[in-house]
């Protein structure tokens, strides 16, 4: 009996040891780095980022140091590798190591204080720089947060260069051609504040990431993709566990096989539209939106096809991951900018149409669309919603002249003249469809059978991309107010939470969130400060994970079966990011621990 | 021009058209397309004040009403009627803007009614011999 038990335990241990190489199969030639990161006076630092770049410079992996300053990273990179230690408020330290397969090397690094105030300021997050903008009031800042952080960070190295008020006016004019909805008065105020605030003088702020023990267990992986003009709007994980990214700038779908690191791209079929599609009358981000379709958001159906909203061509596309074949479905009516897409339990495709204030329903079996016009919320918005598709259509007769800016009512009233139904999700309890209206601060419910619509005011401004948890609670990021909202559809009650910021006066711009299907934790993008946040509902606690990449702007978050939280870095433009390219990025909350276990197992062998 | 024989109705409408033109000029300082209706409103104010070119005056009002009504109907019912909605609405929108825009639409209703049912404005134009 005793022998049998011992045999059983031994067998299990052997199985684990034998299984470990299989667990890390892609790391067949895996090497490891261990060591410590300390400050100049030898003090160990917790939460410092140790990043290893592969030899080609198109992949990087990052772990965080523990309380004793130690780190351990297991990687399949080999050759001459760059290694970097990064800690908030300290200067980066880099070194190069030659790493052979199966080699374990020790690299100890020291981070030093910055040599100058300017160098220290240059390393700060965008949030630290925008916090210094001299707004007369919080109300004055709100439309700036909404409109100027809409697609990209403001306050990073690319966007905070010192300019005159006239130069800022020209920049803001250009941004309006990219669909920033500024009234004339707002544009004038913004130009003045930006000219005074971004004066090139160093900013003196100490960033506090609120390092928690959870950070020391995590690992971040990045795969750089495309070129400097790539714009991977959303990432989805397929049933095959590959990552799919829609490149709105180039009309392609990128596919990453995380096991092999291989990245492929598949172009969408051509369409009889000019570059810019239905938005050819606007200037659009020239050199970035060179496509006609503008693939935006994705959802995979039960038959394996991935459904894609084509924002610029107002079409729905299906992509078959097996055959790599696309099929296009023009959305009928005056639909503009098909946006976030989700599948319901019956395999029906639902998506918002941002600019034309609609939600569309598509049945893949019958290939029939139903377009639902959402409540207008006032006469001015009704006029704007009804006229905007026509104005865009007329503008297309005069390409790239920005004609809509010469007629749109937003020039008088700002972005408040529109509804902008943005994110959408399906209630797992009753199958109802819920959407968030970004500009009118409402969420709405669509009965999937009757298509009856009911809207509710949100307590915080800027509801953007909401998601349901498995209990039927809707979690909503409040983009304009650095917040997180919890909505109970049964009780019709809200709870609001302020997101943690890195220093006084900062704001956060949570673009999207997702709820982990197993833990129920809420993962939130924090795009002003290069972080991803994790909210634990049971304890109402936030955990902050700093990104190893400066200018990290994340959008939809997805979960892989192996426990990773993945997304794409998609700042506009890609060349504004620290790496100069977009990337697929995966956070593994337990990835650091997995690496430590793998290194131990390797040593045991 | 004899001020004493200009009917009050003509003077009031000319003033309203002028005020509307000023409003549109102000809007044009925000979004330049609104200068187009302001020019038309000013033209109509001058024609009415002077009592000249009645046919042109009336045709502009009718064009404004026609384009406005077709625009609204197209936006409202275009999908259901399977019309080339945006092409029609686009042409109507341009037509409405160059014929005075929404403020002209509001004034055109009583003005056209005055021409159809009243004598004051027709007599005013006739008295000017045009």
mmCIF file of N, CA and C in Angstrom, chain A residues 239 300-305 307 343-347:
data_model
loop_
_atom_site.group_PDB
_atom_site.id
_atom_site.type_symbol
_atom_site.label_atom_id
_atom_site.label_comp_id
_atom_site.label_asym_id
_atom_site.label_seq_id
_atom_site.Cartn_x
_atom_site.Cartn_y
_atom_site.Cartn_z
ATOM 1 N N UNK A 239 -10.511 30.392 -31.938
ATOM 2 C CA UNK A 239 -10.609 29.082 -31.293
ATOM 3 C C UNK A 239 -9.284 28.331 -31.395
ATOM 4 N N UNK A 300 -15.798 35.935 -33.434
ATOM 5 C CA UNK A 300 -15.805 34.649 -34.130
ATOM 6 C C UNK A 300 -17.126 33.934 -33.926
ATOM 7 N N UNK A 301 -17.671 33.397 -35.011
ATOM 8 C CA UNK A 301 -18.926 32.657 -34.938
ATOM 9 C C UNK A 301 -18.691 31.194 -34.614
ATOM 10 N N UNK A 302 -19.808 30.497 -34.384
ATOM 11 C CA UNK A 302 -19.698 29.086 -34.018
ATOM 12 C C UNK A 302 -19.130 28.244 -35.156
ATOM 13 N N UNK A 303 -19.340 28.703 -36.398
ATOM 14 C CA UNK A 303 -18.810 27.939 -37.534
ATOM 15 C C UNK A 303 -17.339 28.263 -37.809
ATOM 16 N N UNK A 304 -16.742 29.073 -36.951
ATOM 17 C CA UNK A 304 -15.322 29.382 -37.081
ATOM 18 C C UNK A 304 -15.030 30.647 -37.852
ATOM 19 N N UNK A 305 -16.011 31.136 -38.603
ATOM 20 C CA UNK A 305 -15.760 32.371 -39.356
ATOM 21 C C UNK A 305 -15.608 33.555 -38.400
ATOM 22 N N UNK A 307 -16.098 37.467 -37.955
ATOM 23 C CA UNK A 307 -16.871 38.563 -38.534
ATOM 24 C C UNK A 307 -16.179 39.878 -38.208
ATOM 25 N N UNK A 343 -21.118 38.537 -30.986
ATOM 26 C CA UNK A 343 -22.033 37.456 -31.381
ATOM 27 C C UNK A 343 -22.948 37.147 -30.204
ATOM 28 N N UNK A 344 -24.230 36.893 -30.493
ATOM 29 C CA UNK A 344 -25.069 36.438 -29.381
ATOM 30 C C UNK A 344 -25.103 34.906 -29.340
ATOM 31 N N UNK A 345 -25.845 34.370 -28.380
ATOM 32 C CA UNK A 345 -25.834 32.907 -28.166
ATOM 33 C C UNK A 345 -26.441 32.151 -29.332
ATOM 34 N N UNK A 346 -27.264 32.844 -30.146
ATOM 35 C CA UNK A 346 -27.893 32.189 -31.292
ATOM 36 C C UNK A 346 -27.076 32.345 -32.568
ATOM 37 N N UNK A 347 -25.894 32.896 -32.448
ATOM 38 C CA UNK A 347 -25.051 33.061 -33.622
ATOM 39 C C UNK A 347 -25.392 34.277 -34.462
#
